[in-house]
């Protein structure tokens, strides 16, 4: 899956066993993105950080993402 956007990607993960097949990514702009892996289209963005997201993890059901940012905060975003 190719992902193209103007901000540097900091992290991504792919869930091949979900339907639809999804991928989360984070970047230096502080945004979490949810991608449809079949179409390579961004289907949702979550904003809230003022600096780069350094790491993230997903809930077991893939509906939420917890992030750790260079701005010193952690956030939980509902993505689905």
Tab-separated table of N, CA, C and O in Angstrom:
chain	number	residue	atom	x	y	z
A	1	UNK	N	0.851	-1.169	0.000
A	1	UNK	CA	0.000	0.000	0.000
A	1	UNK	C	0.893	1.226	0.000
A	1	UNK	O	1.778	1.371	0.830
A	2	UNK	N	0.676	2.105	-0.924
A	2	UNK	CA	1.435	3.342	-0.986
A	2	UNK	C	0.634	4.456	-0.337
A	2	UNK	O	-0.552	4.599	-0.602
A	3	UNK	N	1.303	5.218	0.495
A	3	UNK	CA	0.654	6.346	1.160
A	3	UNK	C	1.454	7.590	0.822
A	3	UNK	O	2.650	7.656	1.079
A	4	UNK	N	0.797	8.542	0.210
A	4	UNK	CA	1.474	9.768	-0.175
A	4	UNK	C	0.775	10.956	0.461
A	4	UNK	O	-0.411	11.150	0.282
A	5	UNK	N	1.491	11.745	1.214
A	5	UNK	CA	1.018	13.032	1.689
A	5	UNK	C	2.230	13.861	2.048
A	5	UNK	O	3.348	13.376	2.049
A	6	UNK	N	2.033	15.120	2.292
A	6	UNK	CA	3.143	16.051	2.383
A	6	UNK	C	3.889	16.035	3.700
A	6	UNK	O	4.952	16.611	3.792
A	7	UNK	N	3.369	15.416	4.720
A	7	UNK	CA	4.021	15.407	6.024
A	7	UNK	C	4.790	14.119	6.223
A	7	UNK	O	4.389	13.064	5.769
A	8	UNK	N	5.889	14.211	6.931
A	8	UNK	CA	6.717	13.048	7.186
A	8	UNK	C	5.971	12.034	8.049
A	8	UNK	O	5.432	12.364	9.095
A	9	UNK	N	5.963	10.811	7.606
A	9	UNK	CA	5.327	9.717	8.325
A	9	UNK	C	6.188	9.341	9.518
A	9	UNK	O	7.395	9.179	9.390
A	10	UNK	N	5.588	9.212	10.692
A	10	UNK	CA	6.346	8.820	11.876
A	10	UNK	C	6.091	7.377	12.286
A	10	UNK	O	6.922	6.777	12.944
A	11	UNK	N	4.949	6.837	11.903
A	11	UNK	CA	4.616	5.475	12.303
A	11	UNK	C	3.420	4.998	11.506
A	11	UNK	O	2.596	5.802	11.088
A	12	UNK	N	3.318	3.694	11.302
A	12	UNK	CA	2.127	3.139	10.664
A	12	UNK	C	1.977	1.683	11.073
A	12	UNK	O	2.929	1.045	11.504
A	13	UNK	N	0.761	1.188	10.972
A	13	UNK	CA	0.521	-0.239	11.147
A	13	UNK	C	-0.627	-0.660	10.258
A	13	UNK	O	-1.458	0.148	9.854
A	14	UNK	N	-0.636	-1.926	9.916
A	14	UNK	CA	-1.584	-2.474	8.959
A	14	UNK	C	-2.300	-3.654	9.609
A	14	UNK	O	-1.673	-4.460	10.289
A	15	UNK	N	-3.603	-3.723	9.402
A	15	UNK	CA	-4.412	-4.789	9.993
A	15	UNK	C	-5.053	-5.608	8.877
A	15	UNK	O	-6.162	-5.317	8.443
A	16	UNK	N	-4.366	-6.631	8.379
A	16	UNK	CA	-4.863	-7.381	7.223
A	16	UNK	C	-6.081	-8.250	7.519
A	16	UNK	O	-6.749	-8.691	6.594
A	17	UNK	N	-6.385	-8.481	8.785
A	17	UNK	CA	-7.492	-9.373	9.126
A	17	UNK	C	-8.787	-8.636	9.430
A	17	UNK	O	-9.777	-9.244	9.805
A	18	UNK	N	-8.785	-7.320	9.294
A	18	UNK	CA	-10.002	-6.548	9.521
A	18	UNK	C	-10.738	-6.347	8.214
A	18	UNK	O	-10.174	-6.492	7.137
A	19	UNK	N	-11.992	-6.046	8.304
A	19	UNK	CA	-12.745	-5.675	7.113
A	19	UNK	C	-13.524	-4.413	7.412
A	19	UNK	O	-14.273	-4.387	8.377
A	20	UNK	N	-13.378	-3.364	6.676
A	20	UNK	CA	-12.435	-3.280	5.557
A	20	UNK	C	-11.007	-3.246	6.060
A	20	UNK	O	-10.755	-2.913	7.225
A	21	UNK	N	-10.075	-3.589	5.216
A	21	UNK	CA	-8.667	-3.583	5.590
A	21	UNK	C	-8.250	-2.142	5.872
A	21	UNK	O	-8.474	-1.254	5.077
A	22	UNK	N	-7.693	-1.949	7.061
A	22	UNK	CA	-7.374	-0.586	7.484
A	22	UNK	C	-5.911	-0.449	7.857
A	22	UNK	O	-5.237	-1.434	8.160
A	23	UNK	N	-5.471	0.779	7.833
A	23	UNK	CA	-4.126	1.118	8.251
A	23	UNK	C	-4.188	2.457	8.962
A	23	UNK	O	-4.897	3.363	8.524
A	24	UNK	N	-3.482	2.555	10.086
A	24	UNK	CA	-3.356	3.826	10.794
A	24	UNK	C	-1.959	4.365	10.532
A	24	UNK	O	-1.012	3.605	10.412
A	25	UNK	N	-1.841	5.687	10.481
A	25	UNK	CA	-0.526	6.308	10.382
A	25	UNK	C	-0.508	7.571	11.226
A	25	UNK	O	-1.544	8.162	11.512
A	26	UNK	N	0.697	7.966	11.630
A	26	UNK	CA	0.895	9.225	12.336
A	26	UNK	C	2.021	9.978	11.651
A	26	UNK	O	2.825	9.391	10.937
A	27	UNK	N	2.075	11.288	11.886
A	27	UNK	CA	3.084	12.079	11.199
A	27	UNK	C	3.534	13.263	12.040
A	27	UNK	O	3.010	13.511	13.121
A	28	UNK	N	4.499	13.998	11.495
A	28	UNK	CA	5.067	15.123	12.233
A	28	UNK	C	4.088	16.278	12.383
A	28	UNK	O	4.304	17.168	13.205
A	29	UNK	N	3.001	16.273	11.629
A	29	UNK	CA	2.003	17.344	11.774
A	29	UNK	C	1.059	17.101	12.939
A	29	UNK	O	0.158	17.895	13.185
A	30	UNK	N	1.253	16.007	13.688
A	30	UNK	CA	0.437	15.729	14.865
A	30	UNK	C	-0.925	15.141	14.557
A	30	UNK	O	-1.815	15.162	15.400
A	31	UNK	N	-1.095	14.592	13.367
A	31	UNK	CA	-2.385	14.057	12.936
A	31	UNK	C	-2.308	12.537	12.822
A	31	UNK	O	-1.338	11.990	12.309
A	32	UNK	N	-3.365	11.862	13.319
A	32	UNK	CA	-3.536	10.424	13.125
A	32	UNK	C	-4.442	10.248	11.910
A	32	UNK	O	-5.475	10.919	11.801
A	33	UNK	N	-4.067	9.367	11.016
A	33	UNK	CA	-4.885	9.119	9.829
A	33	UNK	C	-5.290	7.655	9.765
A	33	UNK	O	-4.508	6.777	10.109
A	34	UNK	N	-6.512	7.428	9.325
A	34	UNK	CA	-7.042	6.089	9.092
A	34	UNK	C	-7.189	5.929	7.587
A	34	UNK	O	-7.804	6.765	6.919
A	35	UNK	N	-6.606	4.858	7.053
A	35	UNK	CA	-6.577	4.621	5.613
A	35	UNK	C	-7.365	3.363	5.261
A	35	UNK	O	-7.332	2.383	5.998
A	36	UNK	N	-8.020	3.408	4.131
A	36	UNK	CA	-8.593	2.206	3.536
A	36	UNK	C	-7.469	1.584	2.717
A	36	UNK	O	-7.031	2.142	1.709
A	37	UNK	N	-6.971	0.449	3.152
A	37	UNK	CA	-5.812	-0.170	2.508
A	37	UNK	C	-6.115	-0.679	1.100
A	37	UNK	O	-5.207	-0.853	0.306
A	38	UNK	N	-7.374	-0.892	0.802
A	38	UNK	CA	-7.726	-1.355	-0.550
A	38	UNK	C	-7.624	-0.238	-1.570
A	38	UNK	O	-7.252	-0.464	-2.715
A	39	UNK	N	-7.955	0.986	-1.160
A	39	UNK	CA	-7.994	2.103	-2.101
A	39	UNK	C	-6.870	3.112	-1.887
A	39	UNK	O	-6.706	4.021	-2.697
A	40	UNK	N	-6.127	2.975	-0.793
A	40	UNK	CA	-5.085	3.935	-0.397
A	40	UNK	C	-5.643	5.328	-0.139
A	40	UNK	O	-4.933	6.321	-0.239
A	41	UNK	N	-6.916	5.407	0.237
A	41	UNK	CA	-7.556	6.682	0.524
A	41	UNK	C	-7.629	6.910	2.031
A	41	UNK	O	-7.955	6.001	2.790
A	42	UNK	N	-7.341	8.128	2.424
A	42	UNK	CA	-7.504	8.513	3.824
A	42	UNK	C	-8.997	8.691	4.084
A	42	UNK	O	-9.663	9.448	3.377
A	43	UNK	N	-9.519	7.979	5.078
A	43	UNK	CA	-10.952	8.038	5.352
A	43	UNK	C	-11.283	8.820	6.625
A	43	UNK	O	-12.434	9.181	6.843
A	44	UNK	N	-10.278	9.089	7.448
A	44	UNK	CA	-10.518	9.869	8.658
A	44	UNK	C	-9.208	10.439	9.170
A	44	UNK	O	-8.164	9.801	9.073
A	45	UNK	N	-9.290	11.631	9.728
A	45	UNK	CA	-8.148	12.261	10.386
A	45	UNK	C	-8.556	12.669	11.793
A	45	UNK	O	-9.697	13.066	12.010
A	46	UNK	N	-7.620	12.559	12.720
A	46	UNK	CA	-7.857	13.001	14.099
A	46	UNK	C	-6.779	14.013	14.465
A	46	UNK	O	-5.585	13.722	14.373
A	47	UNK	N	-7.213	15.201	14.853
A	47	UNK	CA	-6.310	16.289	15.203
A	47	UNK	C	-6.338	16.525	16.706
A	47	UNK	O	-7.325	16.237	17.362
A	48	UNK	N	-5.269	17.063	17.242
A	48	UNK	CA	-5.253	17.387	18.659
A	48	UNK	C	-3.871	17.638	19.210
A	48	UNK	O	-3.729	18.262	20.255
A	49	UNK	N	-2.842	17.170	18.540
A	49	UNK	CA	-1.474	17.412	18.985
A	49	UNK	C	-0.899	18.638	18.288
A	49	UNK	O	-1.267	18.948	17.152
A	50	UNK	N	0.024	19.297	18.969
A	50	UNK	CA	0.660	20.486	18.380
A	50	UNK	C	2.056	20.186	17.841
A	50	UNK	O	2.650	21.038	17.184
A	51	UNK	N	2.566	18.994	18.117
A	51	UNK	CA	3.871	18.562	17.596
A	51	UNK	C	3.748	17.134	17.082
A	51	UNK	O	2.687	16.530	17.132
A	52	UNK	N	4.856	16.600	16.625
A	52	UNK	CA	4.887	15.266	16.014
A	52	UNK	C	4.385	14.187	16.974
A	52	UNK	O	4.625	14.243	18.182
A	53	UNK	N	3.701	13.208	16.418
A	53	UNK	CA	3.301	12.025	17.184
A	53	UNK	C	4.455	11.038	17.101
A	53	UNK	O	4.896	10.669	16.016
A	54	UNK	N	4.956	10.634	18.254
A	54	UNK	CA	6.130	9.779	18.317
A	54	UNK	C	5.788	8.300	18.277
A	54	UNK	O	6.560	7.496	17.761
A	55	UNK	N	4.642	7.927	18.834
A	55	UNK	CA	4.257	6.517	18.868
A	55	UNK	C	2.757	6.424	19.064
A	55	UNK	O	2.113	7.382	19.497
A	56	UNK	N	2.201	5.266	18.738
A	56	UNK	CA	0.779	5.039	18.984
A	56	UNK	C	0.501	3.551	19.095
A	56	UNK	O	1.314	2.717	18.710
A	57	UNK	N	-0.637	3.253	19.673
A	57	UNK	CA	-1.113	1.871	19.788
A	57	UNK	C	-2.613	1.894	19.538
A	57	UNK	O	-3.272	2.919	19.722
A	58	UNK	N	-3.147	0.760	19.114
A	58	UNK	CA	-4.577	0.666	18.841
A	58	UNK	C	-5.248	-0.231	19.866
A	58	UNK	O	-4.619	-1.116	20.449
A	59	UNK	N	-6.528	0.008	20.053
A	59	UNK	CA	-7.312	-0.870	20.915
A	59	UNK	C	-7.498	-2.209	20.207
A	59	UNK	O	-7.367	-2.295	18.981
A	60	UNK	N	-7.802	-3.269	20.950
A	60	UNK	CA	-7.962	-4.589	20.335
A	60	UNK	C	-9.027	-4.639	19.230
A	60	UNK	O	-8.912	-5.428	18.293
A	61	UNK	N	-10.038	-3.790	19.323
A	61	UNK	CA	-11.081	-3.793	18.288
A	61	UNK	C	-10.823	-2.756	17.186
A	61	UNK	O	-11.656	-2.540	16.313
A	62	UNK	N	-9.643	-2.097	17.237
A	62	UNK	CA	-9.181	-1.135	16.225
A	62	UNK	C	-10.008	0.148	16.166
A	62	UNK	O	-9.833	0.934	15.247
A	63	UNK	N	-10.881	0.387	17.116
A	63	UNK	CA	-11.732	1.576	17.054
A	63	UNK	C	-11.085	2.808	17.668
A	63	UNK	O	-11.498	3.922	17.373
A	64	UNK	N	-10.077	2.610	18.505
A	64	UNK	CA	-9.426	3.733	19.171
A	64	UNK	C	-7.917	3.658	18.995
A	64	UNK	O	-7.345	2.579	18.886
A	65	UNK	N	-7.308	4.837	18.998
A	65	UNK	CA	-5.858	4.955	18.903
A	65	UNK	C	-5.395	5.824	20.066
A	65	UNK	O	-5.965	6.886	20.320
A	66	UNK	N	-4.380	5.361	20.799
A	66	UNK	CA	-3.757	6.188	21.832
A	66	UNK	C	-2.410	6.644	21.292
A	66	UNK	O	-1.678	5.860	20.697
A	67	UNK	N	-2.119	7.921	21.467
A	67	UNK	CA	-0.914	8.500	20.895
A	67	UNK	C	-0.026	9.116	21.972
A	67	UNK	O	-0.502	9.498	23.029
A	68	UNK	N	1.257	9.202	21.655
A	68	UNK	CA	2.228	9.906	22.486
A	68	UNK	C	2.924	10.910	21.580
A	68	UNK	O	3.462	10.547	20.538
A	69	UNK	N	2.887	12.175	21.978
A	69	UNK	CA	3.385	13.241	21.117
A	69	UNK	C	4.590	13.946	21.711
A	69	UNK	O	4.801	13.948	22.932
A	70	UNK	N	5.342	14.574	20.831
A	70	UNK	CA	6.474	15.393	21.235
A	70	UNK	C	6.026	16.654	21.973
A	70	UNK	O	6.843	17.348	22.573
A	71	UNK	N	4.724	16.936	21.960
A	71	UNK	CA	4.219	18.085	22.727
A	71	UNK	C	4.008	17.746	24.200
A	71	UNK	O	3.546	18.569	24.981
A	72	UNK	N	4.366	16.501	24.601
A	72	UNK	CA	4.284	16.089	26.001
A	72	UNK	C	2.929	15.549	26.417
A	72	UNK	O	2.700	15.341	27.606
A	73	UNK	N	2.037	15.314	25.461
A	73	UNK	CA	0.707	14.822	25.796
A	73	UNK	C	0.450	13.445	25.171
A	73	UNK	O	1.107	13.064	24.205
A	74	UNK	N	-0.510	12.762	25.743
A	74	UNK	CA	-1.064	11.532	25.173
A	74	UNK	C	-2.541	11.789	24.957
A	74	UNK	O	-3.185	12.501	25.732
A	75	UNK	N	-3.068	11.210	23.902
A	75	UNK	CA	-4.483	11.373	23.602
A	75	UNK	C	-5.051	10.044	23.143
A	75	UNK	O	-4.353	9.207	22.606
A	76	UNK	N	-6.371	9.906	23.350
A	76	UNK	CA	-7.092	8.753	22.824
A	76	UNK	C	-8.077	9.287	21.789
A	76	UNK	O	-8.879	10.179	22.086
A	77	UNK	N	-7.982	8.748	20.589
A	77	UNK	CA	-8.869	9.160	19.492
A	77	UNK	C	-9.765	7.996	19.088
A	77	UNK	O	-9.294	6.867	18.949
A	78	UNK	N	-11.035	8.278	18.911
A	78	UNK	CA	-11.971	7.284	18.362
A	78	UNK	C	-11.873	7.388	16.836
A	78	UNK	O	-12.169	8.428	16.265
A	79	UNK	N	-11.456	6.296	16.197
A	79	UNK	CA	-11.207	6.334	14.757
A	79	UNK	C	-12.302	5.663	13.932
A	79	UNK	O	-12.458	5.955	12.764
A	80	UNK	N	-13.026	4.722	14.516
A	80	UNK	CA	-14.111	4.054	13.785
A	80	UNK	C	-15.405	4.247	14.522
A	80	UNK	O	-15.463	4.397	15.696
